[in-house]
mmCIF file of C-alpha atoms in Angstrom:
data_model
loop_
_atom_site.group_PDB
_atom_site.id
_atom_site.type_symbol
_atom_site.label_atom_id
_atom_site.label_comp_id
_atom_site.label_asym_id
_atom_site.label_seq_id
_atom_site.Cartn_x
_atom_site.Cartn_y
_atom_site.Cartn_z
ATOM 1 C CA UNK A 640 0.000 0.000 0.000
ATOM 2 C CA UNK A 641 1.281 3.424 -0.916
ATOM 3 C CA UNK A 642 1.090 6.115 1.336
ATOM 4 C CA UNK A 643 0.850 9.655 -0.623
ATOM 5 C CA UNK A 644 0.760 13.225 1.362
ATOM 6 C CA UNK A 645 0.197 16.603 -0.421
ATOM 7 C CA UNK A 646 3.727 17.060 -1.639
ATOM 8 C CA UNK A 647 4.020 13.844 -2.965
ATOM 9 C CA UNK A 648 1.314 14.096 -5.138
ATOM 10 C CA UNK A 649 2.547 17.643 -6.229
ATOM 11 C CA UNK A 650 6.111 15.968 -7.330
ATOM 12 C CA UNK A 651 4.005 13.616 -9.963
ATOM 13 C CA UNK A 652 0.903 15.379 -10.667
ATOM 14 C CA UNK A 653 0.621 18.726 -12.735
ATOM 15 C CA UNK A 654 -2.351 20.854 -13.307
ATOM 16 C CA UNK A 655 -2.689 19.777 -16.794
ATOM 17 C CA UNK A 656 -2.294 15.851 -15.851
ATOM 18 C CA UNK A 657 -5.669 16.838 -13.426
ATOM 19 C CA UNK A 658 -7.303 18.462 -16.709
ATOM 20 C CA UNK A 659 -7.562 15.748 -18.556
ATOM 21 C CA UNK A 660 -7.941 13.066 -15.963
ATOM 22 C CA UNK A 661 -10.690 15.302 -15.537
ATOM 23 C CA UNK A 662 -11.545 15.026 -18.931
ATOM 24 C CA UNK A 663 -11.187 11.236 -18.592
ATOM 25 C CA UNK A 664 -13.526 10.700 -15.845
ATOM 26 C CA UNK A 665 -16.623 12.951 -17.061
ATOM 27 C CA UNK A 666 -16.352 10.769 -20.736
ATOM 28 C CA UNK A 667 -16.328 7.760 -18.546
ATOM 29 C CA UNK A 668 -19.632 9.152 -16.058
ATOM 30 C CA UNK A 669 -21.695 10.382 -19.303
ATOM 31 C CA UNK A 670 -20.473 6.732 -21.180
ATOM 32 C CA UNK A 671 -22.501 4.996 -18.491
ATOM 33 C CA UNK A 672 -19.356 3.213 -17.726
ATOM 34 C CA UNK A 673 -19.006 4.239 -14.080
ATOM 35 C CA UNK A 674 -20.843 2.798 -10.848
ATOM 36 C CA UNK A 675 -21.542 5.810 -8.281
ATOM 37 C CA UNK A 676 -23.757 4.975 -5.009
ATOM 38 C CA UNK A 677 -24.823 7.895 -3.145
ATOM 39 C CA UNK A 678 -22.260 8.968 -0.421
ATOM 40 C CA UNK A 679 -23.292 8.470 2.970
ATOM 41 C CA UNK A 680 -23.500 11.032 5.295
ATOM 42 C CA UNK A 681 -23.226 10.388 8.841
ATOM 43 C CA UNK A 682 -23.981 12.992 11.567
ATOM 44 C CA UNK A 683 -21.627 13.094 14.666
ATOM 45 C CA UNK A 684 -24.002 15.175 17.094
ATOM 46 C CA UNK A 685 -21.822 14.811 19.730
ATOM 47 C CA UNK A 686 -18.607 16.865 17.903
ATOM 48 C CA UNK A 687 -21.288 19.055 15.892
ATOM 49 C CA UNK A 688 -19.652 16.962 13.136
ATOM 50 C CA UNK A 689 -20.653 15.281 10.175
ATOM 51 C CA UNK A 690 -18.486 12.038 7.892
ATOM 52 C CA UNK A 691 -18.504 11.982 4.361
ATOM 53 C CA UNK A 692 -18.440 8.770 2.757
ATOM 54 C CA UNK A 693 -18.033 8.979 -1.440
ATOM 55 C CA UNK A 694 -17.538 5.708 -3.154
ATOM 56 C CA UNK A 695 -16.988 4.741 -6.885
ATOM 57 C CA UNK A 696 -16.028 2.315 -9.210
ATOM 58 C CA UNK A 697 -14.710 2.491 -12.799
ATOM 59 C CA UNK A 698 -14.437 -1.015 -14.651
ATOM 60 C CA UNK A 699 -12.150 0.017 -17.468
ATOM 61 C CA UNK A 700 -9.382 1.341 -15.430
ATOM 62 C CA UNK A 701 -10.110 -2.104 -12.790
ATOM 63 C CA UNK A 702 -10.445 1.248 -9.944
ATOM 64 C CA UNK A 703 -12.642 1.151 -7.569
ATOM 65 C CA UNK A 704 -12.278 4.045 -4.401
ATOM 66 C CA UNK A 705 -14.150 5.922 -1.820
ATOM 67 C CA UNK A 706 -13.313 9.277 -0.415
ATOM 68 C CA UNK A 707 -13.849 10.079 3.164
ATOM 69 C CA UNK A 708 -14.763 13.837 4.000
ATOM 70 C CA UNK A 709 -15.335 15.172 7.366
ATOM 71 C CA UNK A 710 -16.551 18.658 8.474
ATOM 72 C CA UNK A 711 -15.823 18.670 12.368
ATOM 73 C CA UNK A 712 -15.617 22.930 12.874
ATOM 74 C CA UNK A 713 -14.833 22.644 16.658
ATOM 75 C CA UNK A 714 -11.260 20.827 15.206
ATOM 76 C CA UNK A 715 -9.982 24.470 15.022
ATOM 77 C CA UNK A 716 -10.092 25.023 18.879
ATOM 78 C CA UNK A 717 -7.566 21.764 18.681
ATOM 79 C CA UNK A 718 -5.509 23.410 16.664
ATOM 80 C CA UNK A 719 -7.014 20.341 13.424
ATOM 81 C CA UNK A 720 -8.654 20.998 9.949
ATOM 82 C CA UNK A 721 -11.962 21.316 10.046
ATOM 83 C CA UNK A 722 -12.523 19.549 6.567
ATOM 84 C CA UNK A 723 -10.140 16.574 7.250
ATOM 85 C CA UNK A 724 -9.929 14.335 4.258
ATOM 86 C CA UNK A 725 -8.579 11.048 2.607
ATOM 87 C CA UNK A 726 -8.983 8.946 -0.659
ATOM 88 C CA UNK A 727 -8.904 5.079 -0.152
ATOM 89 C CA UNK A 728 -7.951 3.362 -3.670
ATOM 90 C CA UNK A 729 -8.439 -0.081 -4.418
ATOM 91 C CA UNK A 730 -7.648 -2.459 -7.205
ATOM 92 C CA UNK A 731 -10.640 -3.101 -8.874
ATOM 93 C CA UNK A 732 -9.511 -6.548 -9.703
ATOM 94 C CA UNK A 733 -8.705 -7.952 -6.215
ATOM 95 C CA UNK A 734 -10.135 -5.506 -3.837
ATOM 96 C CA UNK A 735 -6.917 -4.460 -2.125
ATOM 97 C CA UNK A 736 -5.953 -1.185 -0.902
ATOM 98 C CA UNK A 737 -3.193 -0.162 -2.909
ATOM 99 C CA UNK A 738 -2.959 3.759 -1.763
ATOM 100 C CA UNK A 739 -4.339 6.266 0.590
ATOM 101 C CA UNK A 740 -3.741 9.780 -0.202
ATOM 102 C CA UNK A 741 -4.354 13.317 1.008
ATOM 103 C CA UNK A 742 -7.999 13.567 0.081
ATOM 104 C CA UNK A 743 -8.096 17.496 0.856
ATOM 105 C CA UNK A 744 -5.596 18.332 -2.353
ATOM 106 C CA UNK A 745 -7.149 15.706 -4.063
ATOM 107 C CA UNK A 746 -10.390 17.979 -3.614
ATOM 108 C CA UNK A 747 -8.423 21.397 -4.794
ATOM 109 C CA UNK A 748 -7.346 19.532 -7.545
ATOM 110 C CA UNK A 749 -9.748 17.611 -9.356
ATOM 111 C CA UNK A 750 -11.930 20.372 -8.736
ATOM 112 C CA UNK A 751 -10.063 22.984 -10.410
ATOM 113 C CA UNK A 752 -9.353 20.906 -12.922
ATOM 114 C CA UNK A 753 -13.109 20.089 -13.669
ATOM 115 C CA UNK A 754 -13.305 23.710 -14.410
ATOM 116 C CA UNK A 755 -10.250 23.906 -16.630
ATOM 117 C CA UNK A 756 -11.652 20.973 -18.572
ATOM 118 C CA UNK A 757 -14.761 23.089 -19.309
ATOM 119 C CA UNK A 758 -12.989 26.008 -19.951
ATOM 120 C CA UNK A 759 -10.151 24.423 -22.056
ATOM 121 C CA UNK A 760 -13.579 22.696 -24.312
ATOM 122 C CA UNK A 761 -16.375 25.818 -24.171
ATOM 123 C CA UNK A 762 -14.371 28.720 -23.761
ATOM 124 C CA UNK A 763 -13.428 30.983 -26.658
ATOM 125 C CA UNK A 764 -9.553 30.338 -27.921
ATOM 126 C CA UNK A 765 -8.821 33.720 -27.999
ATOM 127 C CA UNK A 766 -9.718 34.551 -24.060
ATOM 128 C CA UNK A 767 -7.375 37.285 -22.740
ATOM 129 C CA UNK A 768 -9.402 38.006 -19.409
ATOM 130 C CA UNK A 769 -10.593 36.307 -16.235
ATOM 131 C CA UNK A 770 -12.352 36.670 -13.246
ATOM 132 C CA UNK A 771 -12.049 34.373 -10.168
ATOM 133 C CA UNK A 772 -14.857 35.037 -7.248
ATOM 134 C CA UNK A 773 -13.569 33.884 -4.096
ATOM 135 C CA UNK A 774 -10.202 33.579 -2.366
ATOM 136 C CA UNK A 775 -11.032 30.263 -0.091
ATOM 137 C CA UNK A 776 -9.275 26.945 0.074
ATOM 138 C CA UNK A 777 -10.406 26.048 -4.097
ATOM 139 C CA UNK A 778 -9.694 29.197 -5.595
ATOM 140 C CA UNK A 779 -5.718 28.684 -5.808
ATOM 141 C CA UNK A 780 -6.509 25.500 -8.245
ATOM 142 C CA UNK A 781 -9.118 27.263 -9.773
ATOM 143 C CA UNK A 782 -6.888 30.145 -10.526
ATOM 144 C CA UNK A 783 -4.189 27.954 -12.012
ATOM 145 C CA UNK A 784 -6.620 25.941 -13.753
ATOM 146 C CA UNK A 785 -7.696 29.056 -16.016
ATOM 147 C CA UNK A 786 -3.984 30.098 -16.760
ATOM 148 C CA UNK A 787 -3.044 26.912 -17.587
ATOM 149 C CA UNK A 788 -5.449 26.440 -20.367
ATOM 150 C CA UNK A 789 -5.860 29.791 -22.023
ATOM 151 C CA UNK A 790 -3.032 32.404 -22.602
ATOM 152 C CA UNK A 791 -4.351 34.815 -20.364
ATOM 153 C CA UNK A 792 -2.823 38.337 -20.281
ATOM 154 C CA UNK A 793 -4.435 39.590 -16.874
ATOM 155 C CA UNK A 794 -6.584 37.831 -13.957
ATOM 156 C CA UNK A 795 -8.926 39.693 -11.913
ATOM 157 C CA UNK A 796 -9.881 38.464 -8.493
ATOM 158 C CA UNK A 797 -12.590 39.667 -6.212
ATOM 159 C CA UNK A 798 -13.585 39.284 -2.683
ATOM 160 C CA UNK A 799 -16.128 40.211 -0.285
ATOM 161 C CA UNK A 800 -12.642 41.136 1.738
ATOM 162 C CA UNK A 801 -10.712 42.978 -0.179
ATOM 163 C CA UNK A 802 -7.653 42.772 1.962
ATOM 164 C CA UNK A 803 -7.936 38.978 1.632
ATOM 165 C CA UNK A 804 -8.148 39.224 -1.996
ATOM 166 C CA UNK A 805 -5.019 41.229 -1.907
ATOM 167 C CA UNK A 806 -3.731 38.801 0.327
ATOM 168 C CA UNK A 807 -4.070 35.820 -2.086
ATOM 169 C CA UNK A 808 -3.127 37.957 -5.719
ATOM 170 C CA UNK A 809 0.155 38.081 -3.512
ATOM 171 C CA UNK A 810 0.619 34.947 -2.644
ATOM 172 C CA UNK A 811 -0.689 33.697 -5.986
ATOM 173 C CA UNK A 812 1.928 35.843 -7.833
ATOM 174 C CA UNK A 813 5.051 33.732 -6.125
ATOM 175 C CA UNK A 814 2.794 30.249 -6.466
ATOM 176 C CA UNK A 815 2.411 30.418 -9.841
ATOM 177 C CA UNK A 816 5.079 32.690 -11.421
ATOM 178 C CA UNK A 817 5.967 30.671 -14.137
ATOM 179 C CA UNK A 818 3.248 31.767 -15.514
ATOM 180 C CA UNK A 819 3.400 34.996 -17.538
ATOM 181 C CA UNK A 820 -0.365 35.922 -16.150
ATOM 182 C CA UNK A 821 -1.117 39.530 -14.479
ATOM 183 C CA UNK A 822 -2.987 38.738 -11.271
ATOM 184 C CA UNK A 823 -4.848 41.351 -9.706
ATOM 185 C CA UNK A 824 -7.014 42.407 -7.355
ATOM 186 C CA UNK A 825 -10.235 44.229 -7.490
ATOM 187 C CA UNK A 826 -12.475 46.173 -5.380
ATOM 188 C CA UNK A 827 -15.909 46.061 -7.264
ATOM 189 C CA UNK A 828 -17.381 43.094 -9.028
ATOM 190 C CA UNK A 829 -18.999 44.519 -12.112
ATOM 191 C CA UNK A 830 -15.051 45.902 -12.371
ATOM 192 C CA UNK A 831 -13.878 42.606 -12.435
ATOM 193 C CA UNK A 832 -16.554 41.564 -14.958
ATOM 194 C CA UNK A 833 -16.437 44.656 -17.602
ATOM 195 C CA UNK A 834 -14.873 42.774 -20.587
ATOM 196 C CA UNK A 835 -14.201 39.880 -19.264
ATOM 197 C CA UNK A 836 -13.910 36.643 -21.544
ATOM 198 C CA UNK A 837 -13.970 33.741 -18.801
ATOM 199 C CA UNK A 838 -15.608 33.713 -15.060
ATOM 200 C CA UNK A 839 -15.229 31.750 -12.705
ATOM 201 C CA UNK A 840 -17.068 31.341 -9.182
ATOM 202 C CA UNK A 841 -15.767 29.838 -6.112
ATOM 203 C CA UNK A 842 -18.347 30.438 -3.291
ATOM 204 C CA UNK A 843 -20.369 29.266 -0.783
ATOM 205 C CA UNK A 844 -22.588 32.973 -1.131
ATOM 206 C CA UNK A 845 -26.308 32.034 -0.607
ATOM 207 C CA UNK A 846 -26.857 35.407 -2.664
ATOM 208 C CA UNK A 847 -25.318 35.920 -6.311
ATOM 209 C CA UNK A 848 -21.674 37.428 -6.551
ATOM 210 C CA UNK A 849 -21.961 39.064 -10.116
ATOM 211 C CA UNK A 850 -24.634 40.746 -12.126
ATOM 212 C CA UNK A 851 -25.282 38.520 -15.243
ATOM 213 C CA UNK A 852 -26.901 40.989 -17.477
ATOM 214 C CA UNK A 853 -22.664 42.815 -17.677
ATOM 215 C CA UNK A 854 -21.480 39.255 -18.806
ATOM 216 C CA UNK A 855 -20.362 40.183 -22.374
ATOM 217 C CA UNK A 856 -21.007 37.932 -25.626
ATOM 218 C CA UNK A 857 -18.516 34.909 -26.193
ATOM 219 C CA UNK A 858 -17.812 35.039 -22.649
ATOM 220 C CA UNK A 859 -17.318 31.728 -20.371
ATOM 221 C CA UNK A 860 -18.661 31.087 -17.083
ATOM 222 C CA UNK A 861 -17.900 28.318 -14.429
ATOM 223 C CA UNK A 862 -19.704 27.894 -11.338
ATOM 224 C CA UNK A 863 -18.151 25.992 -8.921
ATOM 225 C CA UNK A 864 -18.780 27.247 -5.165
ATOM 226 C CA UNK A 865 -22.443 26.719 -4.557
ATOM 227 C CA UNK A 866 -23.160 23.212 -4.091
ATOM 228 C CA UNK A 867 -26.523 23.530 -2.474
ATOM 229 C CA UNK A 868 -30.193 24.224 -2.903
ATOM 230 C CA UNK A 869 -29.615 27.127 -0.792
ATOM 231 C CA UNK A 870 -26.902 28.734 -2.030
ATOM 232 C CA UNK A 871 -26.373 30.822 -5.391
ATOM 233 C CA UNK A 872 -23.412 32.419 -6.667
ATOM 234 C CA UNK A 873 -24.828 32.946 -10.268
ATOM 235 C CA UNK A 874 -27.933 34.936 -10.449
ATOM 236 C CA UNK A 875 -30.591 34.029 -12.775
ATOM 237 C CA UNK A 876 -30.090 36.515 -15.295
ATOM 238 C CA UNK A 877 -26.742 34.528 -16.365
ATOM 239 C CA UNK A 878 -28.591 31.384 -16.315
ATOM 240 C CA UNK A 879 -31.419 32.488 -18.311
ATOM 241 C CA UNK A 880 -28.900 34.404 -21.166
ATOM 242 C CA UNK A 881 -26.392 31.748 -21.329
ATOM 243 C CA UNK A 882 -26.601 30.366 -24.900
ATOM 244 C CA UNK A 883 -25.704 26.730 -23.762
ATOM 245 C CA UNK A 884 -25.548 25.243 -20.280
ATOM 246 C CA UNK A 885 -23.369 22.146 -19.320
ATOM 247 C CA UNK A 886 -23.366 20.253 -15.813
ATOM 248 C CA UNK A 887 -20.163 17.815 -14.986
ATOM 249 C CA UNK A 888 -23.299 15.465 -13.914
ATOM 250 C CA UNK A 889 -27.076 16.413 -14.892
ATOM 251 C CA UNK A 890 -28.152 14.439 -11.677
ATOM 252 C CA UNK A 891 -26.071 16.186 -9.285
ATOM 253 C CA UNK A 892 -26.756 20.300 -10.766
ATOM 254 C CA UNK A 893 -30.535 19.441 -10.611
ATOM 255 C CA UNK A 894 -30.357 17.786 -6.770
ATOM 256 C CA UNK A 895 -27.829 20.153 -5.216
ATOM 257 C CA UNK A 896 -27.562 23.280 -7.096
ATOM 258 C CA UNK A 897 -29.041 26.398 -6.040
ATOM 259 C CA UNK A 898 -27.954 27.800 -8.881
ATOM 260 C CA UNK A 899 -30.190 25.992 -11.172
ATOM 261 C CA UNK A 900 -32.784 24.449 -8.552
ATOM 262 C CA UNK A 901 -34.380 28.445 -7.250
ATOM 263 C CA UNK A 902 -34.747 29.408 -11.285
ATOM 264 C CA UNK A 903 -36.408 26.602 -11.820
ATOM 265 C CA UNK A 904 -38.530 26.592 -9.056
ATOM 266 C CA UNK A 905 -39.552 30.009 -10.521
ATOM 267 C CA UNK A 906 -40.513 29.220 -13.630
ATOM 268 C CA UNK A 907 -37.532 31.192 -14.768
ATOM 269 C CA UNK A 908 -35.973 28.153 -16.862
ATOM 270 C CA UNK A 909 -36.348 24.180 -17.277
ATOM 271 C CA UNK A 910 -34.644 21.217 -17.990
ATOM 272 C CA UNK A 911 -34.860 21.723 -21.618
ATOM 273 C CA UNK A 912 -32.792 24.941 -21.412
ATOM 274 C CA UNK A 913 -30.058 23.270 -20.611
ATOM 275 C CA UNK A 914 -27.752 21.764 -23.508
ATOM 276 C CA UNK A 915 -26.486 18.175 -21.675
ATOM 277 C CA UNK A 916 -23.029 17.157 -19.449
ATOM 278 C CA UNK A 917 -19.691 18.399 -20.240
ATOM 279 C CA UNK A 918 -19.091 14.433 -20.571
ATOM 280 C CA UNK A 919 -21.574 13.996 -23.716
ATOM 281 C CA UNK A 920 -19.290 16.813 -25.344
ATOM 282 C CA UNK A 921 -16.229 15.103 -25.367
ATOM 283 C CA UNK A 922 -17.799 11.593 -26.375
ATOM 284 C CA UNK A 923 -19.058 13.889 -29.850
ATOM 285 C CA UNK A 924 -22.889 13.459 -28.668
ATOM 286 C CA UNK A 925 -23.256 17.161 -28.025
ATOM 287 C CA UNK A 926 -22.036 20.360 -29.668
ATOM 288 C CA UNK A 927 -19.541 22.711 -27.539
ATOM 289 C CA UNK A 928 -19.090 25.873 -28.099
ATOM 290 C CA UNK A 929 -19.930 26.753 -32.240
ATOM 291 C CA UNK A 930 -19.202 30.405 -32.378
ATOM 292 C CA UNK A 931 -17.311 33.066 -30.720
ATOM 293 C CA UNK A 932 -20.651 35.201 -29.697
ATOM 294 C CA UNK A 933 -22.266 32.406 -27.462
ATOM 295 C CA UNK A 934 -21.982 32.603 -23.831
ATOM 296 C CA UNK A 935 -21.284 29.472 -22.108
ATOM 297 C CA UNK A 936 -21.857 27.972 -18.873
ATOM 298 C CA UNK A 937 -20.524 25.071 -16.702
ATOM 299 C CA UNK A 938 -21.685 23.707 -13.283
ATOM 300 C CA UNK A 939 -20.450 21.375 -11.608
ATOM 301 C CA UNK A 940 -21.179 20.044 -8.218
ATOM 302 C CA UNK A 941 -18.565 17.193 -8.157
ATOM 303 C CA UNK A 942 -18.738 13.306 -8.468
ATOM 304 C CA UNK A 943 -16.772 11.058 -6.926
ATOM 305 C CA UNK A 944 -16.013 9.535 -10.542
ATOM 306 C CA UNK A 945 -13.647 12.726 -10.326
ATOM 307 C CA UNK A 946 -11.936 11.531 -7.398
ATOM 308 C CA UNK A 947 -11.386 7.642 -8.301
ATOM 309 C CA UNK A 948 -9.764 8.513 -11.826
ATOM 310 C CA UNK A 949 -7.488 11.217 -10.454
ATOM 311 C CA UNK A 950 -6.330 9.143 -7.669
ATOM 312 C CA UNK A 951 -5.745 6.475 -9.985
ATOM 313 C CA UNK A 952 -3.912 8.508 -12.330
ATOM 314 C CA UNK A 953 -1.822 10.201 -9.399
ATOM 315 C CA UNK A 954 -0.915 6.791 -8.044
ATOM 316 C CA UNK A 955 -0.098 5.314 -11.457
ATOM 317 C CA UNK A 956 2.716 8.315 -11.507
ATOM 318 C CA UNK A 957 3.792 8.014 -8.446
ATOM 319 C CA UNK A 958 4.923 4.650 -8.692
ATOM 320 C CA UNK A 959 6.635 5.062 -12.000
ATOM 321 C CA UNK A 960 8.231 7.848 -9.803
ATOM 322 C CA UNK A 961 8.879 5.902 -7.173
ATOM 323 C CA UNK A 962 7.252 8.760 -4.763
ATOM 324 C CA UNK A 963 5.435 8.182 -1.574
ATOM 325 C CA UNK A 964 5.876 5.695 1.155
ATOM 326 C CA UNK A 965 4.961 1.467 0.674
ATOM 327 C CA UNK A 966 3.172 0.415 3.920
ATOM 328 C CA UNK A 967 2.894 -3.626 4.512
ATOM 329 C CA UNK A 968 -0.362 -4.165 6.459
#
């Protein structure tokens, strides 16, 4: 069994090996050729705490997985995380355990890459300018995500807090200066919008974080932070204008999604609206993007397809690497 901590996986894994893992897995989900039960949730009254249990199996890489999340917020009086996390990966063909890795990176990074692979596929070639809302524990994979599949000449990145946006264009700058990418911060949100050609959303806001109508034509929008039925970081003007809408899993948007579930229950839009999965664009059963006026939109929620083919992926490289630590249990 291989034991693999954040660093490791940062020695064998790039951004663009996430992408298209990424890429990988939502072909796989929309092929029908995945198995995904519906995580368990167990509540810890006791510790105000709550255990995550997301499980999956994909036949043609012989993966199966499960990913164990835990939100315990009174871990930060004992100095813990409050979102503790691990992925458990097993051979699909003899049900052994064959790695446990940090499942918190994991997160960050098959969830920025989710949004690369939709912005790589819908957005328009050309894209100069983006906008990332929200400077929490995502938004540094969501940032590199963007830059790493357009040329972009500048980054804008808003905040509620300003001074914490500041914070993280600084710290951004040294992460991720081999990138020739301006990354700044800004103060007003239809600033950070005005021209923009890709946006992307990183929030838990239960009240929108941008006004749709200033999204220009040919623009690109991910949402990514609200995951759900109460929360909405896109406001229904976006979701209503956008000229095609794409989930990383139909099911998931619909159940979870704020975003999508309050305009619905308004009447504002339906499930017809919407154009399909991200997944049924890369198998060639849906169009993408087909010219450079449309504005696009992604959503995704997360599956724990996501997580199994990353980790496989990661694990696959490490050992060719020879990274991480071998346990014998």
């Amino acid at each position: 069994m291989l034991i693999l901590t954040r660093e490791d996986i940062k020695k064998v894994f790039t951004m663009k090996d996430a992408i298209e893992a990424d890429k990988e897995a939502l072909r796989i989900y929309s092929a029908g050729k995945s198995v995904v039960p519906l995580r368990v949730n167990i509540d810890i009254p006791k510790e105000q705490g709550q255990s995550l249990f997301m499980p999956a199996y994909v036949e043609e890489l012989d993966a199966t997985g499960i990913k164990i999340v835990s939100v315990f917020p009174k871990n930060i009086e004992k100095g813990k995380p409050s979102v503790p996390a691990k992925m458990i990966l097993l051979d699909g063909k003899t049900g052994e355990v064959t790695a446990i890795m940090d499942g918190t990176y994991l997160t960050q990074l098959r969830t920025g890459a989710v949004q690369g692979a939709a912005t790589d596929i819908l957005s328009r070639k050309d894209a100069k300018i983006a906008v990332l809302f929200g400077t929490g524990g995502q938004a540094a994979t969501q940032l590199e995500a963007m830059i790493c599949v357009r040329d972009l000449e500048e980054v804008r990145v808003f905040d509620i807090n300003n001074e914490r946006a500041k914070e993280f264009v600084e710290e951004m700058k040294k992460e991720l200066s081999q990138y020739n990418t301006k990354i700044v911060a800004v103060e007003e949100a239809a600033e950070a919008i005005k021209d923009a050609d890709i946006i992307t959303a990183v929030t838990t806001s239960r009240r929108p974080v941008f006004d749709g109508s200033l999204v220009k034509k040919g623009a690109h929008v991910n949402g990514v932070g609200a995951y759900t039925p109460e929360m909405q970081e896109l406001d229904e003007t976006i979701v209503k204008n956008a000229d095609k809408v794409y989930f990383d899993t139909e099911e998931g948007v619909l159940a979870e999604a704020g975003d999508f579930i309050i305009p619905m229950e308004k009447g504002i839009v339906s499930k017809e609206d919407f154009k399909g999965e991200l997944g049924q664009v890369i198998l060639g059963e849906i169009s993408g993007r087909e010219d450079d006026e449309e504005i696009t939109l992604f959503k995704t929620v997360g599956v724990a397809v996501l997580d199994v083919v990353t980790a496989y992926n990661i694990y696959k490289k490490a050992i060719e690497n020879n990274i991480g630590q071998h346990v014998e249990l």
